[in-house]
Amino acid sequence: MQILPELPQRYRNAFGDIRYGRYVIVGFFTEEEGPRPWDEPLGVSTPQLSFQAVFNHAAATRKGRARKPGGALACFAGGAVADDLFELSDEEIVARFAEDLISVYPQLEGKLGIVRRHRRVVPFWAPGRRASLPTLRHPLGPLHLAGDYQLDMPSLADAATSGENAAKAVLASLRN
């Protein structure tokens, strides 16, 4: 709304209906060679640890191919758990997450962690508020909006897809 100060009120209201969850994410880059227990699962739920889930974003690349050395795992803590972690230093967060991750995968001892603090990550709507979403899917003249809120499952992939869709719509309008 700072970029578009003349944005119509119905668009302002629709953007106002979106809330964003809070996350603390620690990425652990690994240096191992050969197969590891974390190669197969895409995600592991860890509700009793300092983070709620660990994701192996490289899992899809591990199937049916020779395994390249190294990898990356991302540990996520969201909501109230993230709020508590925001009070800690990056070093304290990495130490907690590393200790808990090593309790799940002891082979990770001594790996590097990088902290990312995100106070606004995954969009969500209060009950009844998602009804305003079609407004944001409707072009505003030549302007086509794009974002993680545009498609059915808010994610980085949906954000990219909605950006591609918006670009295609703009190109199509220029040809007409």
PDB file of C-alpha atoms in Angstrom:
ATOM      1  CA  MET A   1       0.000   0.000   0.000  1.00  0.00           C
ATOM      2  CA  GLN A   2       3.042   2.195   0.350  1.00  0.00           C
ATOM      3  CA  ILE A   3       3.912   1.402  -3.263  1.00  0.00           C
ATOM      4  CA  LEU A   4       0.375   2.084  -4.459  1.00  0.00           C
ATOM      5  CA  PRO A   5      -0.992   4.908  -2.293  1.00  0.00           C
ATOM      6  CA  GLU A   6      -4.086   5.173  -4.536  1.00  0.00           C
ATOM      7  CA  LEU A   7      -4.975   1.486  -4.119  1.00  0.00           C
ATOM      8  CA  PRO A   8      -8.780   1.160  -3.954  1.00  0.00           C
ATOM      9  CA  GLN A   9     -10.204   0.435  -0.515  1.00  0.00           C
ATOM     10  CA  ARG A  10     -11.492  -3.034  -1.419  1.00  0.00           C
ATOM     11  CA  TYR A  11      -7.900  -4.067  -2.262  1.00  0.00           C
ATOM     12  CA  ARG A  12      -6.630  -2.486   0.965  1.00  0.00           C
ATOM     13  CA  ASN A  13      -9.263  -4.434   2.899  1.00  0.00           C
ATOM     14  CA  ALA A  14      -8.352  -7.691   1.132  1.00  0.00           C
ATOM     15  CA  PHE A  15      -4.663  -7.218   1.956  1.00  0.00           C
ATOM     16  CA  GLY A  16      -5.673  -6.356   5.518  1.00  0.00           C
ATOM     17  CA  ASP A  17      -7.445  -9.718   5.818  1.00  0.00           C
ATOM     18  CA  ILE A  18      -4.160 -11.584   5.317  1.00  0.00           C
ATOM     19  CA  ARG A  19      -2.168 -12.416   8.420  1.00  0.00           C
ATOM     20  CA  TYR A  20       1.330 -13.852   8.388  1.00  0.00           C
ATOM     21  CA  GLY A  21       2.814 -16.465  10.683  1.00  0.00           C
ATOM     22  CA  ARG A  22       6.159 -16.025  12.426  1.00  0.00           C
ATOM     23  CA  TYR A  23       9.044 -18.414  11.907  1.00  0.00           C
ATOM     24  CA  VAL A  24      12.596 -18.936  13.012  1.00  0.00           C
ATOM     25  CA  ILE A  25      14.446 -21.064  10.490  1.00  0.00           C
ATOM     26  CA  VAL A  26      17.907 -22.554  10.879  1.00  0.00           C
ATOM     27  CA  GLY A  27      19.578 -24.052   7.837  1.00  0.00           C
ATOM     28  CA  PHE A  28      22.156 -26.744   8.469  1.00  0.00           C
ATOM     29  CA  PHE A  29      24.534 -27.366   5.591  1.00  0.00           C
ATOM     30  CA  THR A  30      26.011 -30.832   5.686  1.00  0.00           C
ATOM     31  CA  GLU A  31      29.314 -32.084   4.320  1.00  0.00           C
ATOM     32  CA  GLU A  32      28.875 -35.851   4.358  1.00  0.00           C
ATOM     33  CA  GLU A  33      29.454 -38.245   1.492  1.00  0.00           C
ATOM     34  CA  GLY A  34      27.328 -41.247   0.748  1.00  0.00           C
ATOM     35  CA  PRO A  35      23.744 -42.048   1.729  1.00  0.00           C
ATOM     36  CA  ARG A  36      22.370 -40.728   5.009  1.00  0.00           C
ATOM     37  CA  PRO A  37      19.167 -41.451   6.960  1.00  0.00           C
ATOM     38  CA  TRP A  38      17.788 -37.992   6.135  1.00  0.00           C
ATOM     39  CA  ASP A  39      18.096 -38.498   2.359  1.00  0.00           C
ATOM     40  CA  GLU A  40      14.623 -39.971   1.859  1.00  0.00           C
ATOM     41  CA  PRO A  41      12.132 -38.050   4.020  1.00  0.00           C
ATOM     42  CA  LEU A  42      11.071 -34.629   2.814  1.00  0.00           C
ATOM     43  CA  GLY A  43      10.019 -33.615   6.311  1.00  0.00           C
ATOM     44  CA  VAL A  44      10.042 -34.895   9.865  1.00  0.00           C
ATOM     45  CA  SER A  45       7.670 -33.614  12.539  1.00  0.00           C
ATOM     46  CA  THR A  46       9.485 -32.836  15.803  1.00  0.00           C
ATOM     47  CA  PRO A  47       6.845 -31.433  18.186  1.00  0.00           C
ATOM     48  CA  GLN A  48       8.829 -32.117  21.371  1.00  0.00           C
ATOM     49  CA  LEU A  49      12.021 -30.383  20.211  1.00  0.00           C
ATOM     50  CA  SER A  50      13.018 -26.707  20.024  1.00  0.00           C
ATOM     51  CA  PHE A  51      11.788 -26.672  16.408  1.00  0.00           C
ATOM     52  CA  GLN A  52       8.562 -28.202  15.125  1.00  0.00           C
ATOM     53  CA  ALA A  53       9.775 -29.713  11.850  1.00  0.00           C
ATOM     54  CA  VAL A  54      12.909 -30.389   9.843  1.00  0.00           C
ATOM     55  CA  PHE A  55      12.768 -30.377   6.051  1.00  0.00           C
ATOM     56  CA  ASN A  56      15.180 -31.869   3.581  1.00  0.00           C
ATOM     57  CA  HIS A  57      14.644 -29.687   0.536  1.00  0.00           C
ATOM     58  CA  ALA A  58      17.113 -31.841  -1.419  1.00  0.00           C
ATOM     59  CA  ALA A  59      15.124 -35.070  -0.867  1.00  0.00           C
ATOM     60  CA  ALA A  60      13.737 -35.001  -4.403  1.00  0.00           C
ATOM     61  CA  THR A  61      17.245 -34.907  -5.843  1.00  0.00           C
ATOM     62  CA  ARG A  62      18.267 -38.008  -3.884  1.00  0.00           C
ATOM     63  CA  LYS A  63      16.015 -40.484  -5.662  1.00  0.00           C
ATOM     64  CA  GLY A  64      17.447 -42.710  -8.374  1.00  0.00           C
ATOM     65  CA  ARG A  65      20.675 -40.785  -8.816  1.00  0.00           C
ATOM     66  CA  ALA A  66      24.188 -41.045  -7.521  1.00  0.00           C
ATOM     67  CA  ARG A  67      24.274 -39.010  -4.337  1.00  0.00           C
ATOM     68  CA  LYS A  68      26.421 -35.895  -4.463  1.00  0.00           C
ATOM     69  CA  PRO A  69      28.349 -34.955  -1.297  1.00  0.00           C
ATOM     70  CA  GLY A  70      26.751 -32.580   1.176  1.00  0.00           C
ATOM     71  CA  GLY A  71      23.233 -31.292   1.556  1.00  0.00           C
ATOM     72  CA  ALA A  72      21.030 -28.965   3.534  1.00  0.00           C
ATOM     73  CA  LEU A  73      18.386 -29.385   6.199  1.00  0.00           C
ATOM     74  CA  ALA A  74      16.076 -26.628   7.424  1.00  0.00           C
ATOM     75  CA  CYS A  75      14.565 -26.592  10.909  1.00  0.00           C
ATOM     76  CA  PHE A  76      11.408 -24.520  11.425  1.00  0.00           C
ATOM     77  CA  ALA A  77       9.844 -23.139  14.592  1.00  0.00           C
ATOM     78  CA  GLY A  78       6.648 -21.173  14.132  1.00  0.00           C
ATOM     79  CA  GLY A  79       4.033 -19.197  16.008  1.00  0.00           C
ATOM     80  CA  ALA A  80       4.412 -18.909  19.773  1.00  0.00           C
ATOM     81  CA  VAL A  81       7.533 -21.112  19.698  1.00  0.00           C
ATOM     82  CA  ALA A  82       9.133 -18.637  17.264  1.00  0.00           C
ATOM     83  CA  ASP A  83       8.038 -15.706  19.432  1.00  0.00           C
ATOM     84  CA  ASP A  84      10.003 -17.137  22.361  1.00  0.00           C
ATOM     85  CA  LEU A  85      13.041 -17.778  20.170  1.00  0.00           C
ATOM     86  CA  PHE A  86      13.054 -14.176  18.887  1.00  0.00           C
ATOM     87  CA  GLU A  87      14.288 -13.217  22.355  1.00  0.00           C
ATOM     88  CA  LEU A  88      17.470 -15.303  21.970  1.00  0.00           C
ATOM     89  CA  SER A  89      20.687 -14.583  20.117  1.00  0.00           C
ATOM     90  CA  ASP A  90      21.412 -16.342  16.832  1.00  0.00           C
ATOM     91  CA  GLU A  91      24.110 -18.375  18.569  1.00  0.00           C
ATOM     92  CA  GLU A  92      21.662 -19.586  21.235  1.00  0.00           C
ATOM     93  CA  ILE A  93      19.097 -20.565  18.621  1.00  0.00           C
ATOM     94  CA  VAL A  94      21.662 -22.463  16.536  1.00  0.00           C
ATOM     95  CA  ALA A  95      22.930 -24.273  19.652  1.00  0.00           C
ATOM     96  CA  ARG A  96      19.399 -25.372  20.671  1.00  0.00           C
ATOM     97  CA  PHE A  97      18.406 -26.449  17.179  1.00  0.00           C
ATOM     98  CA  ALA A  98      21.733 -28.219  16.572  1.00  0.00           C
ATOM     99  CA  GLU A  99      21.477 -30.161  19.833  1.00  0.00           C
ATOM    100  CA  ASP A 100      17.942 -31.282  19.015  1.00  0.00           C
ATOM    101  CA  LEU A 101      18.730 -32.088  15.382  1.00  0.00           C
ATOM    102  CA  ILE A 102      21.713 -34.179  16.479  1.00  0.00           C
ATOM    103  CA  SER A 103      19.407 -36.059  18.856  1.00  0.00           C
ATOM    104  CA  VAL A 104      17.434 -37.103  15.747  1.00  0.00           C
ATOM    105  CA  TYR A 105      20.428 -37.538  13.391  1.00  0.00           C
ATOM    106  CA  PRO A 106      23.653 -38.027  15.408  1.00  0.00           C
ATOM    107  CA  GLN A 107      25.671 -38.111  12.169  1.00  0.00           C
ATOM    108  CA  LEU A 108      25.223 -34.321  11.884  1.00  0.00           C
ATOM    109  CA  GLU A 109      27.563 -33.488  14.761  1.00  0.00           C
ATOM    110  CA  GLY A 110      29.678 -30.406  13.918  1.00  0.00           C
ATOM    111  CA  LYS A 111      27.685 -29.011  10.958  1.00  0.00           C
ATOM    112  CA  LEU A 112      27.133 -25.325  10.171  1.00  0.00           C
ATOM    113  CA  GLY A 113      23.928 -23.510  11.051  1.00  0.00           C
ATOM    114  CA  ILE A 114      22.569 -20.258   9.676  1.00  0.00           C
ATOM    115  CA  VAL A 115      19.655 -18.496  11.363  1.00  0.00           C
ATOM    116  CA  ARG A 116      16.915 -16.621   9.546  1.00  0.00           C
ATOM    117  CA  ARG A 117      14.273 -14.772  11.531  1.00  0.00           C
ATOM    118  CA  HIS A 118      11.022 -14.170   9.677  1.00  0.00           C
ATOM    119  CA  ARG A 119       8.262 -12.283  11.430  1.00  0.00           C
ATOM    120  CA  ARG A 120       6.003 -12.517   8.360  1.00  0.00           C
ATOM    121  CA  VAL A 121       6.215 -15.759   6.402  1.00  0.00           C
ATOM    122  CA  VAL A 122       3.183 -17.922   5.671  1.00  0.00           C
ATOM    123  CA  PRO A 123      -0.094 -16.126   4.928  1.00  0.00           C
ATOM    124  CA  PHE A 124      -3.267 -17.253   6.623  1.00  0.00           C
ATOM    125  CA  TRP A 125      -6.761 -15.886   7.092  1.00  0.00           C
ATOM    126  CA  ALA A 126      -9.065 -15.738  10.085  1.00  0.00           C
ATOM    127  CA  PRO A 127     -12.369 -17.610   9.630  1.00  0.00           C
ATOM    128  CA  GLY A 128     -14.486 -15.892   6.993  1.00  0.00           C
ATOM    129  CA  ARG A 129     -11.692 -13.570   5.851  1.00  0.00           C
ATOM    130  CA  ARG A 130     -10.562 -15.665   2.872  1.00  0.00           C
ATOM    131  CA  ALA A 131     -13.688 -14.499   1.027  1.00  0.00           C
ATOM    132  CA  SER A 132     -11.798 -11.325   0.075  1.00  0.00           C
ATOM    133  CA  LEU A 133      -9.129 -13.319  -1.812  1.00  0.00           C
ATOM    134  CA  PRO A 134     -10.868 -13.054  -5.245  1.00  0.00           C
ATOM    135  CA  THR A 135     -10.344  -9.289  -5.054  1.00  0.00           C
ATOM    136  CA  LEU A 136      -6.567  -9.793  -5.041  1.00  0.00           C
ATOM    137  CA  ARG A 137      -6.824 -12.225  -7.940  1.00  0.00           C
ATOM    138  CA  HIS A 138      -8.608  -9.614 -10.061  1.00  0.00           C
ATOM    139  CA  PRO A 139      -6.369  -7.272 -12.088  1.00  0.00           C
ATOM    140  CA  LEU A 140      -6.349  -3.628 -11.168  1.00  0.00           C
ATOM    141  CA  GLY A 141      -6.341  -2.185 -14.675  1.00  0.00           C
ATOM    142  CA  PRO A 142      -3.017  -3.162 -16.235  1.00  0.00           C
ATOM    143  CA  LEU A 143      -1.664  -4.210 -12.830  1.00  0.00           C
ATOM    144  CA  HIS A 144      -1.757  -7.935 -12.046  1.00  0.00           C
ATOM    145  CA  LEU A 145      -0.961  -8.860  -8.461  1.00  0.00           C
ATOM    146  CA  ALA A 146       1.271 -11.783  -7.558  1.00  0.00           C
ATOM    147  CA  GLY A 147       2.177 -13.350  -4.242  1.00  0.00           C
ATOM    148  CA  ASP A 148       2.092 -16.365  -1.995  1.00  0.00           C
ATOM    149  CA  TYR A 149      -1.546 -15.623  -1.181  1.00  0.00           C
ATOM    150  CA  GLN A 150      -2.732 -15.953  -4.806  1.00  0.00           C
ATOM    151  CA  LEU A 151      -3.145 -19.709  -5.186  1.00  0.00           C
ATOM    152  CA  ASP A 152      -4.599 -22.541  -3.118  1.00  0.00           C
ATOM    153  CA  MET A 153      -1.658 -23.484  -0.886  1.00  0.00           C
ATOM    154  CA  PRO A 154       0.413 -20.462   0.181  1.00  0.00           C
ATOM    155  CA  SER A 155       4.062 -21.233  -0.480  1.00  0.00           C
ATOM    156  CA  LEU A 156       7.148 -19.983  -2.273  1.00  0.00           C
ATOM    157  CA  ALA A 157       6.178 -22.172  -5.216  1.00  0.00           C
ATOM    158  CA  ASP A 158       2.736 -20.534  -5.364  1.00  0.00           C
ATOM    159  CA  ALA A 159       4.345 -17.099  -5.144  1.00  0.00           C
ATOM    160  CA  ALA A 160       6.563 -17.924  -8.121  1.00  0.00           C
ATOM    161  CA  THR A 161       3.681 -19.463 -10.074  1.00  0.00           C
ATOM    162  CA  SER A 162       1.453 -16.449  -9.424  1.00  0.00           C
ATOM    163  CA  GLY A 163       4.284 -14.169 -10.599  1.00  0.00           C
ATOM    164  CA  GLU A 164       4.591 -16.203 -13.786  1.00  0.00           C
ATOM    165  CA  ASN A 165       0.808 -16.087 -14.273  1.00  0.00           C
ATOM    166  CA  ALA A 166       0.779 -12.304 -13.763  1.00  0.00           C
ATOM    167  CA  ALA A 167       3.621 -11.846 -16.261  1.00  0.00           C
ATOM    168  CA  LYS A 168       1.780 -13.977 -18.838  1.00  0.00           C
ATOM    169  CA  ALA A 169      -1.408 -11.959 -18.304  1.00  0.00           C
ATOM    170  CA  VAL A 170       0.469  -8.676 -18.786  1.00  0.00           C
ATOM    171  CA  LEU A 171       2.152  -9.989 -21.962  1.00  0.00           C
ATOM    172  CA  ALA A 172      -1.188 -11.196 -23.292  1.00  0.00           C
ATOM    173  CA  SER A 173      -2.758  -7.790 -22.646  1.00  0.00           C
ATOM    174  CA  LEU A 174       0.085  -6.068 -24.523  1.00  0.00           C
ATOM    175  CA  ARG A 175      -0.534  -8.284 -27.572  1.00  0.00           C
ATOM    176  CA  ASN A 176      -4.242  -7.365 -27.668  1.00  0.00           C
TER     177      ASN A 176
END
